[in-house]
XYZ file of N, CA and C in Angstrom:
537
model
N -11.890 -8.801 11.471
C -10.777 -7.888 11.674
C -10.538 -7.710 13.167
N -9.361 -7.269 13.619
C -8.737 -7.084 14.839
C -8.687 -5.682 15.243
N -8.150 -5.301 16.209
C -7.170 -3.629 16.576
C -5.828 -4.255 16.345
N -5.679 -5.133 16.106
C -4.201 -5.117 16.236
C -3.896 -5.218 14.843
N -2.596 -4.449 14.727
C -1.974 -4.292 12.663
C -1.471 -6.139 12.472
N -2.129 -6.187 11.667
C -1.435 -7.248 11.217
C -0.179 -7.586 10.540
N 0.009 -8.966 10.968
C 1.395 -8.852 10.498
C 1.489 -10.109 9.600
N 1.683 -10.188 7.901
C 1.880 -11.231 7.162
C 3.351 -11.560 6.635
N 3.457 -12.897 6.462
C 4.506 -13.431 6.270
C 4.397 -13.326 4.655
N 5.986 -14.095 3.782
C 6.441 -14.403 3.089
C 7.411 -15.279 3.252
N 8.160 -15.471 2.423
C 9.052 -16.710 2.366
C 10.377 -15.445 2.598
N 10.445 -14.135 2.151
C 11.435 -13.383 2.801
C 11.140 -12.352 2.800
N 9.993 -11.868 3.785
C 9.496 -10.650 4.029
C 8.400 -10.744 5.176
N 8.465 -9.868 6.283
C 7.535 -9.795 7.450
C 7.024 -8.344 6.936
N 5.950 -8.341 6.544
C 4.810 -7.337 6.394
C 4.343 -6.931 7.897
N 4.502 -6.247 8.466
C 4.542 -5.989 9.917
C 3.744 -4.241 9.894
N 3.590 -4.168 11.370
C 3.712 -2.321 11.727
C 4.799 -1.682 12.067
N 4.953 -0.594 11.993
C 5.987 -0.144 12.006
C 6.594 0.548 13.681
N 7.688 0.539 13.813
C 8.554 0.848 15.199
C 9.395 2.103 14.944
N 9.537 2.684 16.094
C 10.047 3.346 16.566
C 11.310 3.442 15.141
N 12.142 2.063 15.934
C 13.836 1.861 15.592
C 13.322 1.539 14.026
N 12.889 1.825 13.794
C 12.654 1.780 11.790
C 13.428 2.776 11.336
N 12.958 4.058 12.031
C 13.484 5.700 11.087
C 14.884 5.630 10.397
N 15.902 4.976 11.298
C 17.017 5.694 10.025
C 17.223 4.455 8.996
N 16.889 3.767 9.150
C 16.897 2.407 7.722
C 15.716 3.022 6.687
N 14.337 3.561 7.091
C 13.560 4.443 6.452
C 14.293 5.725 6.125
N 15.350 6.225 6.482
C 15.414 7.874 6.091
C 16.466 7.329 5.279
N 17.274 6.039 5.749
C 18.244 5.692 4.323
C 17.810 6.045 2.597
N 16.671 4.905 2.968
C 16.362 4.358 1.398
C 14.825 5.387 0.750
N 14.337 5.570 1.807
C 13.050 7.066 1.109
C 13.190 8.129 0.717
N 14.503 8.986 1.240
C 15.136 10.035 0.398
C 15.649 10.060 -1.216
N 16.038 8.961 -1.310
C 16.735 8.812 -2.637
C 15.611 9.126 -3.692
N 15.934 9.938 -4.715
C 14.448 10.129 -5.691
C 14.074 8.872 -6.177
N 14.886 7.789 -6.662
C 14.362 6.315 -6.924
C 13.368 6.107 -6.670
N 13.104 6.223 -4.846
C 12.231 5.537 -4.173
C 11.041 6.591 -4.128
N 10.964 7.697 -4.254
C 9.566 8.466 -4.542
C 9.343 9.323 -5.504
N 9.813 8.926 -6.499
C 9.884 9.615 -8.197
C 8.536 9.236 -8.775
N 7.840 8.232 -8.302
C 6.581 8.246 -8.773
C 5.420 7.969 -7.794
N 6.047 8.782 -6.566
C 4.901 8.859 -5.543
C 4.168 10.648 -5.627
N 2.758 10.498 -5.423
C 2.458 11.730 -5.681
C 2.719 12.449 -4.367
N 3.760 12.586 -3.802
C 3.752 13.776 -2.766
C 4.679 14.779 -2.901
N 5.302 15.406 -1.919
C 6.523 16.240 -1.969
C 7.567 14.965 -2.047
N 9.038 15.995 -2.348
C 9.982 15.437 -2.367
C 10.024 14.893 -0.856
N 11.166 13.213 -0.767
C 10.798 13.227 0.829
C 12.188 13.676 1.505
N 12.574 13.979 2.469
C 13.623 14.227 3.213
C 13.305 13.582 4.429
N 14.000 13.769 5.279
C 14.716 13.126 6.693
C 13.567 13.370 7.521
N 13.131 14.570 7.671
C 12.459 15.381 8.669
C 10.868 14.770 8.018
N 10.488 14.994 6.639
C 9.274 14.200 6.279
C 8.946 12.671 6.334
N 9.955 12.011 6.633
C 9.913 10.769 6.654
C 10.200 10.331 8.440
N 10.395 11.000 8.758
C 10.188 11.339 10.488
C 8.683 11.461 10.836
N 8.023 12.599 10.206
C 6.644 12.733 9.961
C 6.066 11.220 9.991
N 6.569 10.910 9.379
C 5.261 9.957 8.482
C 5.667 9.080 9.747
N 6.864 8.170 9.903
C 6.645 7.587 11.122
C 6.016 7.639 12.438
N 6.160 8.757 12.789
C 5.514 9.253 13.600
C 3.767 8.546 13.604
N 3.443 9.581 12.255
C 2.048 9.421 12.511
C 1.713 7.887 12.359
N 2.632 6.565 11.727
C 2.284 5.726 11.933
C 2.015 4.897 12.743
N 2.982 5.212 13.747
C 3.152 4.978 15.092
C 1.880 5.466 15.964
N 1.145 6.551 15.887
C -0.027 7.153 16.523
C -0.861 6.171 15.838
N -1.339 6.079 14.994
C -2.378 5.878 13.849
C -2.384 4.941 13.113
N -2.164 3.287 13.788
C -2.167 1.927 13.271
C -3.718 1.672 13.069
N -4.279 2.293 12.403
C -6.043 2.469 12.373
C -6.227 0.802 11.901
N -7.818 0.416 12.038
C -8.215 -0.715 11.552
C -8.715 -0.498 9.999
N -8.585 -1.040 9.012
C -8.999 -0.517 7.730
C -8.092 0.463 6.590
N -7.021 1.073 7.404
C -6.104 1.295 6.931
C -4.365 1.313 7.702
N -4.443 0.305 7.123
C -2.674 -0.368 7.624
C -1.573 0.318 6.411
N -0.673 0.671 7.279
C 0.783 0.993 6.921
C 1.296 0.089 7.771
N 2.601 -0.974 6.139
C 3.091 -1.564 6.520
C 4.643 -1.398 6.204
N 5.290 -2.540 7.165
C 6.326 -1.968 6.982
C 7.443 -3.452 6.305
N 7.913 -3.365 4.745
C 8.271 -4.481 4.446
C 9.642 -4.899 5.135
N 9.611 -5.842 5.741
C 11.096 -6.280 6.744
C 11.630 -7.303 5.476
N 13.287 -7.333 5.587
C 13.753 -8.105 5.218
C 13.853 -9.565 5.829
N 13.366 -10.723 6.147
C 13.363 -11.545 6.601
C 14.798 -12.096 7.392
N 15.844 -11.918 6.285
C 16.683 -12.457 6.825
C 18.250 -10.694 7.143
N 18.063 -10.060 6.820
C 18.538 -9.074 7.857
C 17.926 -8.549 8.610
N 16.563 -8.316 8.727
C 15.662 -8.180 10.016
C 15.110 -6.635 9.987
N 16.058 -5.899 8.536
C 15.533 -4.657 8.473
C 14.709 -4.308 7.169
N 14.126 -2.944 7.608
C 13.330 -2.637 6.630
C 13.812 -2.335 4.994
N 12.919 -2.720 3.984
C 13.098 -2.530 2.371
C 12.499 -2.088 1.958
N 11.054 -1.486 2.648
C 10.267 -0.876 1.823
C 8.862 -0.361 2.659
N 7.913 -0.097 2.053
C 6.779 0.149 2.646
C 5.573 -0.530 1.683
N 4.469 -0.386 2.142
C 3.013 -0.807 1.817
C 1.646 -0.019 2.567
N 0.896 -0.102 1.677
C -0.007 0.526 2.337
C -1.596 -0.115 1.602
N -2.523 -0.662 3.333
C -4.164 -1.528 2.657
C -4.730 -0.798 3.027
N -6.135 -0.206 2.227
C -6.657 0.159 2.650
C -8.314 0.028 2.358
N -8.634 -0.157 3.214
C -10.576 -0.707 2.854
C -11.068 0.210 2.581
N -11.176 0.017 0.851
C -11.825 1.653 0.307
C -13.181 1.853 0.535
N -14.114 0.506 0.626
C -16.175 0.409 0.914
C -15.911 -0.870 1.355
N -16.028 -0.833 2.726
C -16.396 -1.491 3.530
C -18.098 -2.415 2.551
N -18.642 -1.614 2.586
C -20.491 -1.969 1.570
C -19.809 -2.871 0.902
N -19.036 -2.242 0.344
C -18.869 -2.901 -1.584
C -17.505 -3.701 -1.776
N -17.026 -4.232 -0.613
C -16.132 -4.713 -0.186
C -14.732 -4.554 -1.513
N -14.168 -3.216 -1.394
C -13.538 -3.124 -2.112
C -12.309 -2.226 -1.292
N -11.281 -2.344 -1.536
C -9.599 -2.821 -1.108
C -8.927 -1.656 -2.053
N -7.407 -1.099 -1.736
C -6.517 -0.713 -2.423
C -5.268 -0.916 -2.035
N -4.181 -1.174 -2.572
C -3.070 -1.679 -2.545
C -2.025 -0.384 -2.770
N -0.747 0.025 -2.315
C 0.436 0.372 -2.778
C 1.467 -0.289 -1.979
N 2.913 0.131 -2.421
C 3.467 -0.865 -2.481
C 5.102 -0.002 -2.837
N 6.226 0.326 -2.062
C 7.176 0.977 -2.293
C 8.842 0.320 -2.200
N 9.441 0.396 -2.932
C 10.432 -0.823 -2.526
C 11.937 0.346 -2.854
N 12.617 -0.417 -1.401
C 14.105 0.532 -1.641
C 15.013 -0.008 -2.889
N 14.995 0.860 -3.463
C 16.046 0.562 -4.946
C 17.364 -0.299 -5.313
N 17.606 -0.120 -3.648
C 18.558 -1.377 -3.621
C 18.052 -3.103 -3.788
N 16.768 -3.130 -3.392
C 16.319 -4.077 -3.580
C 14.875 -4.575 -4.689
N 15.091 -3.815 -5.656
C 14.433 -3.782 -6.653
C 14.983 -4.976 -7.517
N 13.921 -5.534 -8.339
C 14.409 -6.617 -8.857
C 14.756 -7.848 -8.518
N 14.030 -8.084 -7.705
C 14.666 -9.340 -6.924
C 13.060 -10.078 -6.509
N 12.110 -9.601 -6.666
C 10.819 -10.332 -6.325
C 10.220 -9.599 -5.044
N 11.155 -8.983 -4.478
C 10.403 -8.457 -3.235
C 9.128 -7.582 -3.154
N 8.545 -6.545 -4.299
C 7.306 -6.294 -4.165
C 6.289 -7.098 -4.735
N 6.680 -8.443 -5.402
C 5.828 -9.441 -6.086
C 5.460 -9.751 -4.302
N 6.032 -10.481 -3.566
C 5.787 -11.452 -2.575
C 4.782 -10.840 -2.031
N 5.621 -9.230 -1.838
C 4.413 -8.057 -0.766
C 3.149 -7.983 -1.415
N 2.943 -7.940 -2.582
C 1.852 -7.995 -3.514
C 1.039 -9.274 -3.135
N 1.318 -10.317 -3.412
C 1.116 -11.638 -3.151
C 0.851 -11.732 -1.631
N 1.161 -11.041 -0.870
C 0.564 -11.081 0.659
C -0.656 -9.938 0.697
N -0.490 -9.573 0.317
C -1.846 -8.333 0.313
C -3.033 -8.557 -0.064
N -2.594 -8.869 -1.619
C -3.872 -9.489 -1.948
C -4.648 -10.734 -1.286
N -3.891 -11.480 -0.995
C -4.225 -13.118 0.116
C -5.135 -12.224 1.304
N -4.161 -11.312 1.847
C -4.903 -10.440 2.827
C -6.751 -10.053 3.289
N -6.262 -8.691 1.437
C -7.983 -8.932 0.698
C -8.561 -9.676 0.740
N -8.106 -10.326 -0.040
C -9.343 -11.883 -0.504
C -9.792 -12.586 0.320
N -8.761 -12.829 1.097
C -8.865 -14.585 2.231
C -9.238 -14.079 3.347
N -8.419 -12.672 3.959
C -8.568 -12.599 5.124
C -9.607 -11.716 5.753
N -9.566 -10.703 4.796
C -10.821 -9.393 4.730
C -12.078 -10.408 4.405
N -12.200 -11.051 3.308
C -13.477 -10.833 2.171
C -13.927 -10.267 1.520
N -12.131 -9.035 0.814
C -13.201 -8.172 -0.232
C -13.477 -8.696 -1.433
N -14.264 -8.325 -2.252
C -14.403 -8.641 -3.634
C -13.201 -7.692 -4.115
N -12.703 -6.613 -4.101
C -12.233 -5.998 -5.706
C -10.686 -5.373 -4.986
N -10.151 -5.458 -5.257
C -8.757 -4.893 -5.097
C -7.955 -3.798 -6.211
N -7.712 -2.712 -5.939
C -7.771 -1.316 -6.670
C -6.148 -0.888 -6.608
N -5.556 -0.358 -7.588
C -4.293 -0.425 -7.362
C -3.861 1.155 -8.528
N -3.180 2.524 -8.076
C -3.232 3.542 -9.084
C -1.777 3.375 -9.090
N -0.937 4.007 -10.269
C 0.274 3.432 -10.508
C 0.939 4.825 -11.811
N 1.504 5.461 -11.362
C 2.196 6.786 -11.894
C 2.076 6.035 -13.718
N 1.576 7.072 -14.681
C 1.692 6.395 -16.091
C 2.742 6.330 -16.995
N 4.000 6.785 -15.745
C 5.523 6.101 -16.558
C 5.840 4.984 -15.943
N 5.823 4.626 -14.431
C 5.951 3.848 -14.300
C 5.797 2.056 -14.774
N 6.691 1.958 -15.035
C 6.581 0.818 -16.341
C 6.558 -0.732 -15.132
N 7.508 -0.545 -14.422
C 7.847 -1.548 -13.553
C 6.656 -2.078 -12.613
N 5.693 -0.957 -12.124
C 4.542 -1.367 -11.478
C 3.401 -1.968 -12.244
N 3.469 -1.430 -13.767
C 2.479 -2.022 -14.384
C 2.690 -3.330 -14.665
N 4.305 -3.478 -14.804
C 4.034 -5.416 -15.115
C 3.933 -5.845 -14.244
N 4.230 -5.411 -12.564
C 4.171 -6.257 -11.485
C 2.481 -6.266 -11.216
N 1.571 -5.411 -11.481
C 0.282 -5.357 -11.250
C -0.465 -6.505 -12.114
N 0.262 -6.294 -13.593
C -0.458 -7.547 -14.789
C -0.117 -8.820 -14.162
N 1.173 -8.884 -13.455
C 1.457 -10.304 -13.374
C 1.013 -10.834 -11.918
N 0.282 -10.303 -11.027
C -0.874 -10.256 -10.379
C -1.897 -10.644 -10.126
N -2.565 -10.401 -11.556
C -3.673 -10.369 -12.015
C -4.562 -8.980 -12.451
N -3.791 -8.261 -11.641
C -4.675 -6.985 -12.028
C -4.830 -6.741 -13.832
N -6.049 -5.979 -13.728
C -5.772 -5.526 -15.037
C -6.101 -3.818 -15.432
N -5.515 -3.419 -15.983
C -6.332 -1.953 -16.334
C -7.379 -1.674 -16.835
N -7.820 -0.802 -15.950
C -9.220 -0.342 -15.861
C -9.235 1.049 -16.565
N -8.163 1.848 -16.855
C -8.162 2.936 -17.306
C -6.873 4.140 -17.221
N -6.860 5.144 -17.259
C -6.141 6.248 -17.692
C -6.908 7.151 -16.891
N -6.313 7.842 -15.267
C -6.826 8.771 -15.197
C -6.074 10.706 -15.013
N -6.355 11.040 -16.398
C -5.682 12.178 -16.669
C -5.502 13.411 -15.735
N -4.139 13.606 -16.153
C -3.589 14.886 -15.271
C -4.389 14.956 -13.392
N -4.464 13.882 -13.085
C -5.064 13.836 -11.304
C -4.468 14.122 -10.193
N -2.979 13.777 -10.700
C -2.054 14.549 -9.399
C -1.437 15.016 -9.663
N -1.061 16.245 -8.818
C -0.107 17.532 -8.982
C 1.014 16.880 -8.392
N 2.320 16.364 -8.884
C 3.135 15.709 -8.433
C 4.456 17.369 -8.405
N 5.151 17.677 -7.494
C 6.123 18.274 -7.273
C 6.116 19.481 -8.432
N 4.892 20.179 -8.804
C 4.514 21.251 -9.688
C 4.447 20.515 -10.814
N 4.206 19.255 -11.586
C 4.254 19.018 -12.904
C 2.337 17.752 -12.557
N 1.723 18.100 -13.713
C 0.327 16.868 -13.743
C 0.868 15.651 -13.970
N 0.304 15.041 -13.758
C 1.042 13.155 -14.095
C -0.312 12.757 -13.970
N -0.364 11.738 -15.097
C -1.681 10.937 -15.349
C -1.238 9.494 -14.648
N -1.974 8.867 -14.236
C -2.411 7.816 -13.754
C -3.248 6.536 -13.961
N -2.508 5.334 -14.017
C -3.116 4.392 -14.346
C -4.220 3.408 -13.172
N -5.133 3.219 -13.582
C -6.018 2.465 -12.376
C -5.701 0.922 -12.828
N -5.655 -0.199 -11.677
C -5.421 -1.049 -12.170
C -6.804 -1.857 -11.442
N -6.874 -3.144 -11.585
C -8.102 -4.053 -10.731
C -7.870 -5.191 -10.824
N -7.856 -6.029 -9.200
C -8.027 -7.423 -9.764
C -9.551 -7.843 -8.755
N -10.046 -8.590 -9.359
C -11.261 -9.175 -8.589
C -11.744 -10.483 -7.576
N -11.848 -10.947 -6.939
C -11.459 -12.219 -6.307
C -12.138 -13.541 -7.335
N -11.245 -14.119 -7.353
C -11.167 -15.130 -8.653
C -10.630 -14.979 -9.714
N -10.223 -13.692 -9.417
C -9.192 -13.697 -10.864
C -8.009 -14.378 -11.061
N -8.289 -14.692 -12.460
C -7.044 -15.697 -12.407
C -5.777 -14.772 -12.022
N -4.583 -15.360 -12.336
C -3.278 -14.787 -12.427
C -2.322 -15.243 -13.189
């Protein structure tokens, strides 16, 4: 591993760190409930998604990268990602993965997926890659199966999402797993 955030390719996506000139292409597409209807935090607005840049900008830590998905060929951002080396020991990894709604459906969090994990596996050396996924969310679970991940379980009522419990699915893929 490096200090410096890494930055992985795709065939149309630069997995990069994030800049300054990101925020209003980020305050576009992260406000919309689409894009954080099954993230466990507050609702996001302008001023929270200012936040978060911010601290990404301070806090490109080694072991846990926020990334920022670029469109390859308009040059701007579609989404976000986030790796993070859950045991260093036990060489085990977690994945998320957020995509602007405009560009849903089109393969773009498969690729980001598909770079992450390469990431894990090839570039880290972890063994296990860990992935939690809201338990309506229907769309993350097939993009996780078709992966490789598989479910590991159901974990009930764990996050307090915007005053309501939401259960949670754990997902796993292992290095060598097929896909």
């Amino acid at each position: 591993m490096t200090d410096e955030h890494p930055e992985l390719q795709t065939p149309r996506l630069c997995l990069r760190g994030f800049k300054a000139d990101d925020l209003p292409y980020l305050q576009a597409f992260a406000v919309r409930p689409a894009f954080w209807r099954y993230l466990p935090g507050p609702e996001m607005t302008a001023d929270l998604i200012e936040a978060f840049l911010e601290a990404r900008l301070a806090n490109m830590g080694q072991g846990d990268w926020h990334f920022c998905l670029e469109h390859a060929v308009l040059g701007l951002p579609i989404g976000t990602a986030r790796f993070t080396i859950a045991s260093p020991e036990h060489r085990q990894g977690n994945i998320a993965i957020s995509v602007d709604s405009d560009h849903w459906r089109q393969g773009y969090a498969g690729e980001a997926m598909a770079a992450l994990a390469r990431f894990g596996f090839d570039d880290l050396g972890l063994h296990r890659l860990a992935a939690l996924t809201d338990a309506d969310n229907l769309a993350a679970q097939k993009l996780l199966a078709s992966h490789g991940f598989r479910c590991e379980g159901r974990l009930r009522e764990n996050f307090l999402v915007r005053g309501t419990w939401r259960d949670s699915l754990l997902y796993a893929r292992l290095e060598g797993d097929p896909l």
